[in-house]
Coordinates of N, CA and C in Angstrom, one line a residue:
M1 N -8.4 -8.6 5.0 CA -7.8 -8.3 3.7 C -6.3 -8.5 3.8
N2 N -5.7 -9.3 2.9 CA -4.3 -9.6 3.0 C -3.5 -8.5 2.2
S3 N -2.9 -7.6 3.0 CA -2.2 -6.4 2.3 C -1.0 -6.8 1.6
S4 N -0.5 -8.0 1.8 CA 0.7 -8.4 1.0 C 0.4 -8.9 -0.4
H5 N -0.9 -9.2 -0.6 CA -1.4 -9.7 -1.9 C -1.1 -8.6 -3.0
P6 N -0.3 -9.0 -4.0 CA 0.1 -8.0 -5.0 C -1.1 -7.5 -5.8
I7 N -2.1 -8.3 -6.0 CA -3.3 -7.9 -6.7 C -4.4 -7.4 -5.7
V8 N -4.8 -6.2 -5.9 CA -5.8 -5.6 -5.0 C -7.2 -6.0 -5.3
V9 N -7.6 -5.9 -6.6 CA -9.0 -6.3 -7.0 C -8.9 -7.0 -8.3
E10 N -9.8 -8.0 -8.4 CA -9.9 -8.8 -9.7 C -11.4 -9.0 -10.0
L11 N -11.7 -8.9 -11.3 CA -13.0 -9.2 -11.9 C -12.8 -10.4 -12.7
H12 N -13.6 -11.5 -12.5 CA -13.5 -12.7 -13.2 C -14.9 -13.0 -13.9
G13 N -14.9 -12.9 -15.3 CA -16.0 -13.2 -16.1 C -17.3 -12.5 -15.6
V14 N -17.1 -11.2 -15.4 CA -18.2 -10.4 -14.8 C -19.2 -9.9 -15.9
H15 N -20.5 -10.2 -15.6 CA -21.6 -9.8 -16.4 C -22.5 -8.9 -15.6
K16 N -23.0 -7.8 -16.2 CA -24.0 -6.9 -15.5 C -25.0 -6.4 -16.5
T17 N -26.2 -6.5 -16.2 CA -27.3 -6.0 -17.1 C -28.2 -5.1 -16.3
Y18 N -28.6 -4.0 -16.9 CA -29.6 -3.1 -16.2 C -30.9 -3.1 -17.1
R19 N -32.0 -3.0 -16.5 CA -33.3 -2.8 -17.2 C -33.8 -1.4 -17.0
L20 N -34.0 -0.7 -18.1 CA -34.6 0.6 -18.1 C -35.9 0.5 -18.8
G21 N -37.0 0.3 -18.0 CA -38.3 0.0 -18.6 C -38.2 -1.2 -19.5
E22 N -38.6 -1.1 -20.8 CA -38.5 -2.2 -21.7 C -37.1 -2.5 -22.2
H23 N -36.2 -1.5 -22.0 CA -34.9 -1.6 -22.6 C -33.9 -2.3 -21.7
V24 N -33.2 -3.2 -22.3 CA -32.2 -4.0 -21.5 C -30.8 -3.5 -21.9
V25 N -30.0 -3.1 -20.9 CA -28.7 -2.5 -21.2 C -27.6 -3.6 -20.7
R26 N -26.9 -4.1 -21.6 CA -25.8 -5.1 -21.2 C -24.6 -4.3 -20.9
A27 N -24.5 -3.9 -19.6 CA -23.4 -2.9 -19.2 C -22.0 -3.6 -19.2
L28 N -21.9 -4.8 -18.8 CA -20.7 -5.6 -18.9 C -20.9 -7.0 -19.4
Q29 N -20.1 -7.4 -20.3 CA -20.3 -8.7 -20.9 C -19.0 -9.6 -20.8
G30 N -18.8 -10.2 -19.6 CA -17.7 -11.1 -19.5 C -16.4 -10.5 -19.3
V31 N -16.3 -9.5 -18.4 CA -15.1 -8.7 -18.2 C -14.1 -9.4 -17.2
D32 N -12.9 -9.5 -17.6 CA -11.8 -10.0 -16.7 C -10.8 -8.8 -16.5
L33 N -10.5 -8.6 -15.3 CA -9.6 -7.4 -15.0 C -8.9 -7.6 -13.7
S34 N -7.7 -7.2 -13.6 CA -7.0 -7.2 -12.3 C -6.2 -5.9 -12.1
V35 N -6.1 -5.4 -10.9 CA -5.4 -4.2 -10.6 C -4.4 -4.4 -9.4
R36 N -3.2 -4.1 -9.6 CA -2.1 -4.3 -8.6 C -1.9 -3.2 -7.6
R37 N -1.3 -3.5 -6.5 CA -0.9 -2.4 -5.5 C -0.1 -1.3 -6.2
G38 N -0.4 -0.1 -5.9 CA 0.4 1.0 -6.4 C 0.2 1.4 -7.9
E39 N -0.8 0.7 -8.5 CA -1.0 0.9 -10.0 C -2.1 1.9 -10.2
L40 N -1.9 2.8 -11.1 CA -3.0 3.7 -11.6 C -3.5 3.2 -12.9
L41 N -4.7 2.7 -12.9 CA -5.4 2.1 -14.0 C -6.5 3.0 -14.5
A42 N -6.4 3.4 -15.8 CA -7.4 4.3 -16.4 C -8.4 3.4 -17.2
L43 N -9.6 3.6 -17.0 CA -10.7 3.0 -17.8 C -11.2 4.1 -18.8
T44 N -11.1 3.8 -20.0 CA -11.5 4.7 -21.1 C -12.6 4.1 -21.9
G45 N -13.3 5.0 -22.7 CA -14.3 4.5 -23.6 C -15.5 5.5 -23.6
P46 N -16.3 5.4 -24.6 CA -17.5 6.3 -24.7 C -18.5 6.2 -23.6
S47 N -19.3 7.1 -23.4 CA -20.4 7.0 -22.4 C -21.2 5.8 -22.7
G48 N -21.5 5.0 -21.6 CA -22.3 3.8 -21.8 C -21.4 2.6 -22.1
S49 N -20.1 2.7 -22.1 CA -19.2 1.6 -22.4 C -19.0 0.6 -21.3
G50 N -19.4 1.1 -20.0 CA -19.2 0.2 -18.9 C -18.3 0.7 -17.8
K51 N -17.7 1.9 -18.0 CA -16.7 2.4 -17.0 C -17.3 2.5 -15.6
S52 N -18.4 3.2 -15.5 CA -19.0 3.5 -14.2 C -19.5 2.2 -13.6
T53 N -19.9 1.2 -14.4 CA -20.3 -0.1 -13.8 C -19.1 -0.8 -13.2
I54 N -18.0 -0.7 -13.8 CA -16.8 -1.4 -13.2 C -16.4 -0.6 -11.9
L55 N -16.5 0.7 -11.9 CA -16.2 1.4 -10.7 C -17.2 1.0 -9.6
N56 N -18.5 0.9 -9.9 CA -19.5 0.5 -8.9 C -19.3 -0.9 -8.4
L57 N -18.8 -1.8 -9.2 CA -18.6 -3.2 -8.8 C -17.3 -3.3 -8.0
C58 N -16.2 -2.6 -8.4 CA -15.0 -2.6 -7.7 C -15.2 -2.0 -6.3
G59 N -16.0 -0.9 -6.2 CA -16.3 -0.2 -5.0 C -17.4 -0.9 -4.1
L60 N -17.8 -2.1 -4.6 CA -18.9 -2.8 -3.8 C -20.2 -2.0 -3.6
I61 N -20.4 -1.1 -4.5 CA -21.7 -0.3 -4.5 C -22.7 -1.1 -5.3
D62 N -22.3 -2.0 -6.2 CA -23.2 -2.8 -6.9 C -22.7 -4.3 -7.0
T63 N -23.5 -5.2 -7.4 CA -23.1 -6.6 -7.5 C -23.3 -7.1 -8.9
P64 N -22.4 -8.0 -9.4 CA -22.6 -8.6 -10.7 C -23.7 -9.5 -10.8
D65 N -24.2 -9.7 -12.0 CA -25.3 -10.8 -12.3 C -24.6 -12.1 -12.3
S66 N -23.4 -12.2 -12.8 CA -22.6 -13.4 -12.8 C -21.1 -13.1 -12.8
G67 N -20.3 -14.1 -12.5 CA -18.9 -13.8 -12.4 C -18.5 -13.5 -10.9
D68 N -17.3 -13.2 -10.7 CA -16.8 -13.0 -9.3 C -15.9 -11.7 -9.2
I69 N -16.0 -11.1 -8.0 CA -15.1 -10.0 -7.7 C -14.3 -10.4 -6.5
V70 N -12.9 -10.3 -6.6 CA -12.0 -10.8 -5.6 C -11.3 -9.5 -5.1
L71 N -11.3 -9.3 -3.8 CA -10.7 -8.2 -3.2 C -9.6 -8.6 -2.2
G72 N -8.3 -8.3 -2.5 CA -7.2 -8.7 -1.7 C -7.1 -10.2 -1.5
G73 N -7.5 -10.9 -2.6 CA -7.4 -12.4 -2.6 C -8.6 -13.1 -2.1
T74 N -9.6 -12.4 -1.7 CA -10.8 -13.0 -1.1 C -12.1 -12.6 -1.9
S75 N -12.8 -13.6 -2.3 CA -14.1 -13.4 -3.1 C -15.1 -12.6 -2.2
V76 N -15.8 -11.6 -2.8 CA -16.8 -10.9 -2.0 C -18.2 -11.4 -2.2
K77 N -18.3 -12.6 -2.9 CA -19.6 -13.3 -3.1 C -20.2 -13.6 -1.8
G78 N -21.4 -13.4 -1.6 CA -22.1 -13.8 -0.4 C -22.0 -12.8 0.7
L79 N -21.2 -11.7 0.6 CA -21.2 -10.7 1.7 C -22.5 -10.0 1.8
N80 N -23.0 -9.7 3.0 CA -24.2 -9.0 3.2 C -23.9 -7.5 3.1
E81 N -24.9 -6.6 3.1 CA -24.7 -5.2 2.9 C -23.9 -4.6 4.0
V82 N -24.0 -5.1 5.2 CA -23.2 -4.5 6.3 C -21.7 -4.9 6.1
Q83 N -21.4 -6.1 5.7 CA -20.0 -6.5 5.4 C -19.5 -5.7 4.3
R84 N -20.3 -5.4 3.2 CA -19.8 -4.6 2.1 C -19.5 -3.2 2.5
T85 N -20.4 -2.7 3.4 CA -20.2 -1.3 3.8 C -18.9 -1.2 4.7
L86 N -18.7 -2.2 5.5 CA -17.5 -2.1 6.3 C -16.2 -2.2 5.5
L87 N -16.2 -3.1 4.4 CA -15.1 -3.2 3.5 C -14.9 -1.8 2.8
R88 N -15.9 -1.2 2.3 CA -15.8 0.1 1.7 C -15.2 1.1 2.7
R89 N -15.6 1.1 3.9 CA -15.1 2.0 4.9 C -13.7 1.8 5.3
D90 N -13.3 0.5 5.3 CA -11.9 0.1 5.9 C -10.8 0.1 4.8
V91 N -11.2 -0.3 3.6 CA -10.1 -0.5 2.6 C -10.2 0.3 1.3
M92 N -11.2 1.2 1.2 CA -11.4 1.9 0.0 C -11.5 3.4 0.2
G93 N -11.1 4.2 -0.8 CA -11.3 5.6 -0.8 C -12.0 6.0 -2.1
F94 N -12.7 7.1 -2.1 CA -13.4 7.5 -3.3 C -13.1 8.9 -3.7
V95 N -12.9 9.2 -5.0 CA -12.7 10.6 -5.5 C -13.7 10.8 -6.6
F96 N -14.4 11.9 -6.5 CA -15.5 12.2 -7.5 C -15.2 13.4 -8.3
Q97 N -15.9 13.5 -9.5 CA -15.8 14.7 -10.3 C -16.2 16.0 -9.6
S98 N -17.3 15.9 -8.8 CA -17.8 17.0 -8.1 C -17.3 17.2 -6.7
F99 N -16.2 16.5 -6.3 CA -15.5 16.6 -5.1 C -16.2 16.0 -3.9
N100 N -17.5 16.3 -3.7 CA -18.4 15.7 -2.7 C -17.8 16.0 -1.3
L101 N -17.3 17.2 -1.1 CA -16.9 17.7 0.2 C -18.1 18.2 1.0
V102 N -18.0 18.1 2.3 CA -19.1 18.6 3.2 C -18.9 20.1 3.4
P103 N -19.8 21.0 2.9 CA -19.5 22.4 2.8 C -19.4 23.1 4.2
V104 N -20.1 22.6 5.2 CA -20.0 23.2 6.5 C -18.8 22.8 7.3
M105 N -18.0 21.8 6.8 CA -16.8 21.4 7.5 C -15.6 22.1 6.9
T106 N -14.6 22.3 7.8 CA -13.3 22.8 7.3 C -12.6 21.7 6.5
V107 N -11.5 22.1 5.8 CA -10.7 21.2 5.1 C -10.2 20.0 6.0
A108 N -9.7 20.4 7.2 CA -9.2 19.3 8.1 C -10.4 18.4 8.5
E109 N -11.5 19.0 8.8 CA -12.7 18.2 9.2 C -13.2 17.2 8.1
N110 N -13.1 17.7 6.9 CA -13.5 16.8 5.7 C -12.5 15.6 5.6
V111 N -11.2 15.9 5.8 CA -10.2 14.8 5.7 C -10.3 13.9 6.9
D112 N -10.7 14.4 8.0 CA -10.8 13.7 9.3 C -12.0 12.8 9.3
Y113 N -13.0 13.1 8.5 CA -14.4 12.5 8.7 C -14.3 10.9 8.5
P114 N -13.6 10.4 7.5 CA -13.6 8.9 7.4 C -12.9 8.3 8.6
L115 N -11.9 8.9 9.2 CA -11.3 8.3 10.3 C -12.2 8.4 11.5
F116 N -12.9 9.5 11.7 CA -13.9 9.6 12.7 C -15.0 8.5 12.6
I117 N -15.5 8.3 11.4 CA -16.5 7.2 11.2 C -15.9 5.9 11.5
A118 N -14.7 5.6 11.2 CA -14.0 4.3 11.4 C -13.6 4.1 12.9
G119 N -13.8 5.2 13.7 CA -13.5 5.0 15.2 C -12.1 5.1 15.5
V120 N -11.3 5.8 14.7 CA -9.9 6.0 15.0 C -9.8 7.0 16.1
G121 N -8.8 6.8 17.1 CA -8.7 7.7 18.2 C -8.3 9.1 17.8
A122 N -8.7 10.1 18.6 CA -8.5 11.6 18.3 C -7.0 11.9 18.0
A123 N -6.1 11.5 18.8 CA -4.7 11.8 18.7 C -4.1 11.3 17.3
E124 N -4.5 10.0 17.0 CA -4.0 9.5 15.7 C -4.6 10.2 14.6
R125 N -5.9 10.5 14.7 CA -6.6 11.2 13.6 C -5.9 12.5 13.3
R126 N -5.6 13.3 14.4 CA -5.0 14.6 14.2 C -3.7 14.5 13.4
Q127 N -2.9 13.5 13.8 CA -1.6 13.2 13.2 C -1.7 12.8 11.8
R128 N -2.6 11.9 11.5 CA -2.8 11.5 10.1 C -3.4 12.5 9.2
V129 N -4.3 13.3 9.7 CA -4.9 14.4 8.9 C -3.8 15.4 8.6
A130 N -3.0 15.8 9.6 CA -2.0 16.8 9.4 C -1.0 16.3 8.3
A131 N -0.6 15.0 8.4 CA 0.4 14.5 7.5 C -0.2 14.4 6.1
Q132 N -1.5 14.1 6.0 CA -2.1 14.0 4.6 C -2.2 15.4 4.0
L133 N -2.5 16.4 4.8 CA -2.7 17.8 4.3 C -1.3 18.3 3.8
V134 N -0.2 17.9 4.5 CA 1.1 18.3 4.0 C 1.4 17.6 2.7
A135 N 1.0 16.3 2.6 CA 1.3 15.5 1.4 C 0.6 16.1 0.2
V136 N -0.6 16.7 0.4 CA -1.3 17.3 -0.8 C -1.1 18.9 -0.9
G137 N -0.2 19.4 0.0 CA 0.1 20.8 -0.1 C -0.9 21.8 0.4
L138 N -1.8 21.3 1.4 CA -2.9 22.2 1.8 C -2.8 22.4 3.3
Q139 N -1.6 22.3 3.9 CA -1.5 22.4 5.4 C -1.9 23.9 5.8
D140 N -1.7 24.8 4.9 CA -2.1 26.2 5.3 C -3.6 26.5 5.1
H141 N -4.3 25.5 4.6 CA -5.8 25.7 4.4 C -6.6 24.9 5.3
A142 N -6.0 24.3 6.3 CA -6.7 23.3 7.2 C -8.0 23.8 7.7
H143 N -8.0 25.1 8.1 CA -9.2 25.7 8.7 C -10.2 26.4 7.8
H144 N -9.9 26.4 6.5 CA -10.8 27.0 5.5 C -11.9 26.0 5.2
R145 N -13.0 26.6 4.7 CA -14.2 25.8 4.2 C -14.0 25.6 2.7
P146 N -14.6 24.5 2.2 CA -14.4 24.2 0.8 C -14.7 25.4 -0.2
D147 N -15.7 26.2 0.2 CA -16.1 27.3 -0.7 C -15.1 28.4 -0.8
A148 N -14.0 28.4 0.0 CA -13.0 29.3 0.0 C -11.8 28.8 -0.9
L149 N -12.0 27.6 -1.5 CA -10.9 27.0 -2.2 C -11.2 27.0 -3.7
S150 N -10.1 26.8 -4.5 CA -10.3 26.6 -5.9 C -10.7 25.2 -6.2
G151 N -11.1 24.9 -7.4 CA -11.5 23.6 -7.8 C -10.4 22.6 -7.6
G152 N -9.2 23.0 -8.0 CA -8.0 22.1 -7.8 C -7.7 21.8 -6.4
Q153 N -7.9 22.8 -5.5 CA -7.6 22.6 -4.1 C -8.7 21.7 -3.5
R154 N -9.9 21.9 -3.9 CA -11.0 21.0 -3.4 C -10.7 19.5 -3.8
Q155 N -10.2 19.3 -5.1 CA -9.9 18.0 -5.5 C -8.7 17.4 -4.7
R156 N -7.8 18.3 -4.3 CA -6.7 17.8 -3.4 C -7.2 17.4 -2.0
V157 N -8.2 18.1 -1.5 CA -8.8 17.8 -0.3 C -9.5 16.4 -0.4
A158 N -10.2 16.2 -1.5 CA -10.9 14.9 -1.8 C -9.9 13.8 -1.9
I159 N -8.7 14.0 -2.5 CA -7.7 13.0 -2.5 C -7.1 12.7 -1.1
A160 N -6.9 13.8 -0.4 CA -6.4 13.6 1.0 C -7.4 12.8 1.8
R161 N -8.7 13.1 1.7 CA -9.7 12.4 2.4 C -9.8 10.9 2.0
A162 N -9.6 10.6 0.7 CA -9.6 9.2 0.2 C -8.4 8.5 0.7
L163 N -7.2 9.1 0.8 CA -6.0 8.4 1.2 C -5.7 8.4 2.7
V164 N -6.4 9.2 3.5 CA -6.1 9.3 4.9 C -6.4 7.9 5.6
K165 N -7.3 7.1 5.1 CA -7.6 5.8 5.7 C -6.5 4.8 5.3
R166 N -5.6 5.2 4.5 CA -4.6 4.2 4.0 C -5.2 3.1 3.2
P167 N -6.1 3.4 2.3 CA -6.9 2.3 1.6 C -6.0 1.5 0.7
R168 N -6.4 0.3 0.4 CA -5.8 -0.5 -0.6 C -6.2 -0.1 -2.0
L169 N -7.5 0.5 -2.1 CA -8.1 0.7 -3.4 C -8.7 2.1 -3.4
V170 N -8.5 2.9 -4.4 CA -9.1 4.2 -4.6 C -9.9 4.2 -5.9
I171 N -11.2 4.5 -5.8 CA -12.1 4.5 -6.9 C -12.2 6.0 -7.3
A172 N -11.9 6.4 -8.5 CA -11.9 7.8 -9.0 C -12.8 7.9 -10.2
D173 N -13.8 8.7 -10.1 CA -14.8 8.9 -11.3 C -14.6 10.3 -11.9
E174 N -14.0 10.3 -13.1 CA -13.7 11.6 -13.8 C -13.1 12.6 -12.9
P175 N -12.0 12.4 -12.2 CA -11.5 13.3 -11.2 C -11.0 14.6 -11.7
T176 N -10.7 14.7 -13.0 CA -10.2 15.9 -13.6 C -11.2 16.6 -14.5
A177 N -12.4 16.1 -14.6 CA -13.3 16.7 -15.6 C -13.7 18.1 -15.4
S178 N -13.7 18.6 -14.2 CA -14.1 20.0 -13.9 C -12.9 20.9 -13.7
L179 N -11.7 20.4 -14.0 CA -10.5 21.2 -13.8 C -9.8 21.7 -15.1
D180 N -9.2 22.9 -15.0 CA -8.5 23.4 -16.2 C -7.2 22.5 -16.3
S181 N -6.5 22.7 -17.5 CA -5.4 21.8 -17.8 C -4.3 21.8 -16.8
H182 N -3.9 23.0 -16.4 CA -2.8 23.1 -15.4 C -3.1 22.4 -14.1
T183 N -4.3 22.7 -13.6 CA -4.8 22.2 -12.4 C -4.9 20.6 -12.5
A184 N -5.5 20.2 -13.6 CA -5.6 18.8 -13.8 C -4.3 18.1 -13.8
D185 N -3.3 18.7 -14.4 CA -1.9 18.1 -14.4 C -1.4 17.9 -12.9
Q186 N -1.6 19.0 -12.1 CA -1.1 18.9 -10.7 C -1.9 17.8 -9.9
V187 N -3.2 17.7 -10.1 CA -4.0 16.7 -9.4 C -3.6 15.3 -9.8
L188 N -3.3 15.1 -11.2 CA -2.9 13.8 -11.6 C -1.6 13.4 -11.1
E189 N -0.6 14.4 -11.1 CA 0.7 14.1 -10.5 C 0.6 13.7 -9.1
L190 N -0.3 14.4 -8.4 CA -0.5 14.1 -6.9 C -1.0 12.7 -6.7
M191 N -2.1 12.3 -7.5 CA -2.6 11.0 -7.4 C -1.6 9.9 -7.7
R192 N -0.8 10.2 -8.8 CA 0.2 9.2 -9.2 C 1.3 9.1 -8.1
E193 N 1.7 10.2 -7.5 CA 2.8 10.2 -6.5 C 2.3 9.5 -5.2
R194 N 1.1 9.9 -4.8 CA 0.5 9.3 -3.6 C 0.2 7.8 -3.8
G195 N -0.3 7.5 -4.9 CA -0.7 6.1 -5.2 C 0.6 5.2 -5.1
H196 N 1.7 5.7 -5.8 CA 2.9 4.9 -5.7 C 3.5 4.9 -4.3
A197 N 3.5 6.0 -3.7 CA 4.1 6.2 -2.3 C 3.4 5.3 -1.3
E198 N 2.1 5.2 -1.4 CA 1.3 4.6 -0.3 C 0.8 3.2 -0.7
G199 N 1.1 2.8 -2.0 CA 0.7 1.4 -2.4 C -0.7 1.3 -2.7
A200 N -1.4 2.4 -2.8 CA -2.9 2.3 -3.1 C -3.1 2.0 -4.6
A201 N -4.0 1.1 -5.0 CA -4.3 1.0 -6.4 C -5.4 2.0 -6.7
F202 N -5.3 2.7 -7.9 CA -6.3 3.6 -8.3 C -7.0 3.0 -9.5
V203 N -8.3 3.0 -9.5 CA -9.1 2.6 -10.7 C -9.9 3.9 -11.1
I204 N -9.5 4.4 -12.3 CA -10.0 5.8 -12.6 C -10.8 5.7 -13.9
A205 N -12.0 6.1 -13.9 CA -12.8 6.2 -15.1 C -12.6 7.7 -15.7
T206 N -12.3 7.8 -16.9 CA -12.0 9.1 -17.5 C -12.2 9.2 -19.0
H207 N -12.5 10.4 -19.4 CA -12.5 10.7 -20.9 C -11.3 11.6 -21.2
D208 N -10.5 11.9 -20.1 CA -9.4 12.9 -20.2 C -8.1 12.3 -20.7
S209 N -7.7 12.7 -21.9 CA -6.4 12.1 -22.4 C -5.2 12.6 -21.6
R210 N -5.4 13.8 -20.9 CA -4.3 14.2 -20.0 C -4.0 13.2 -18.9
L211 N -5.1 12.7 -18.5 CA -5.0 11.7 -17.3 C -4.5 10.4 -17.8
T212 N -5.0 9.9 -18.9 CA -4.5 8.5 -19.4 C -3.0 8.5 -19.7
S213 N -2.5 9.6 -20.1 CA -1.0 9.6 -20.4 C -0.2 9.5 -19.2
R214 N -0.8 9.8 -18.0 CA 0.0 9.7 -16.7 C -0.3 8.4 -16.0
C215 N -1.2 7.6 -16.5 CA -1.5 6.3 -15.8 C -0.6 5.2 -16.1
D216 N -0.5 4.2 -15.3 CA 0.4 3.1 -15.5 C -0.1 2.1 -16.6
R217 N -1.5 2.1 -16.7 CA -2.1 1.2 -17.7 C -3.4 1.8 -18.1
I218 N -3.8 1.5 -19.4 CA -5.1 2.0 -19.9 C -5.8 0.8 -20.4
V219 N -7.1 0.7 -19.9 CA -8.0 -0.3 -20.4 C -9.2 0.3 -21.1
A220 N -9.4 0.0 -22.4 CA -10.4 0.6 -23.2 C -11.7 -0.3 -23.2
L221 N -12.8 0.3 -23.0 CA -14.1 -0.5 -23.0 C -15.0 0.0 -24.1
L222 N -15.7 -1.0 -24.7 CA -16.7 -0.6 -25.7 C -17.8 -1.6 -25.6
D223 N -19.0 -1.1 -25.4 CA -20.2 -2.0 -25.3 C -20.1 -3.1 -24.3
G224 N -19.5 -2.7 -23.1 CA -19.4 -3.7 -22.0 C -18.3 -4.7 -22.1
R225 N -17.4 -4.5 -23.1 CA -16.3 -5.5 -23.3 C -15.0 -4.8 -23.3
L226 N -13.9 -5.4 -22.7 CA -12.6 -4.8 -22.8 C -12.1 -5.0 -24.3
Q227 N -11.4 -3.9 -24.7 CA -10.9 -3.9 -26.1 C -9.5 -4.5 -26.2

């Protein structure tokens, strides 16, 4: 992946259809979209408008029926599942509404886990985890388990875990939905600050107007099309 490429991910003429029994859902109908380094992009629209489908396609969790997805200047067409998994591991971070932390691991272990999976050496892992916990203001909670933390603190851990790999792209699905207003503001400011500081592009699906007001760009979806 060419890290100097200003555009991190692009969708070109992407179509995606799902079948639910007899029912055909046209999730995306010819979507064109590009996201640049350091940009926070909010995807908005009602349930069923295609937000989650775009996240799944950008995150290489799903494949389009037609059209192309370009990551760091390179088409991902024809990649096998192993290659897609390695790309997710090496260049992407993920933040979820429900945090998705491992309850039996400490905060530091949760943040360390992606680096461990990627085979990063122990000394470098310790250094990067410590720096990331300072960046999200949780250095004093390194040895706590997630159940000892507030919702906002857990989401900070999730952001630290997503960014510790120094990803080019962070996929965030309703990251503030389970947070109160004050906490949501803090988490949004953190995502914005870290995204700009580290050059990571954020693609964020949200219904939260507090979040969209802080993003660099808002893209509205309706019935699988950009508005």
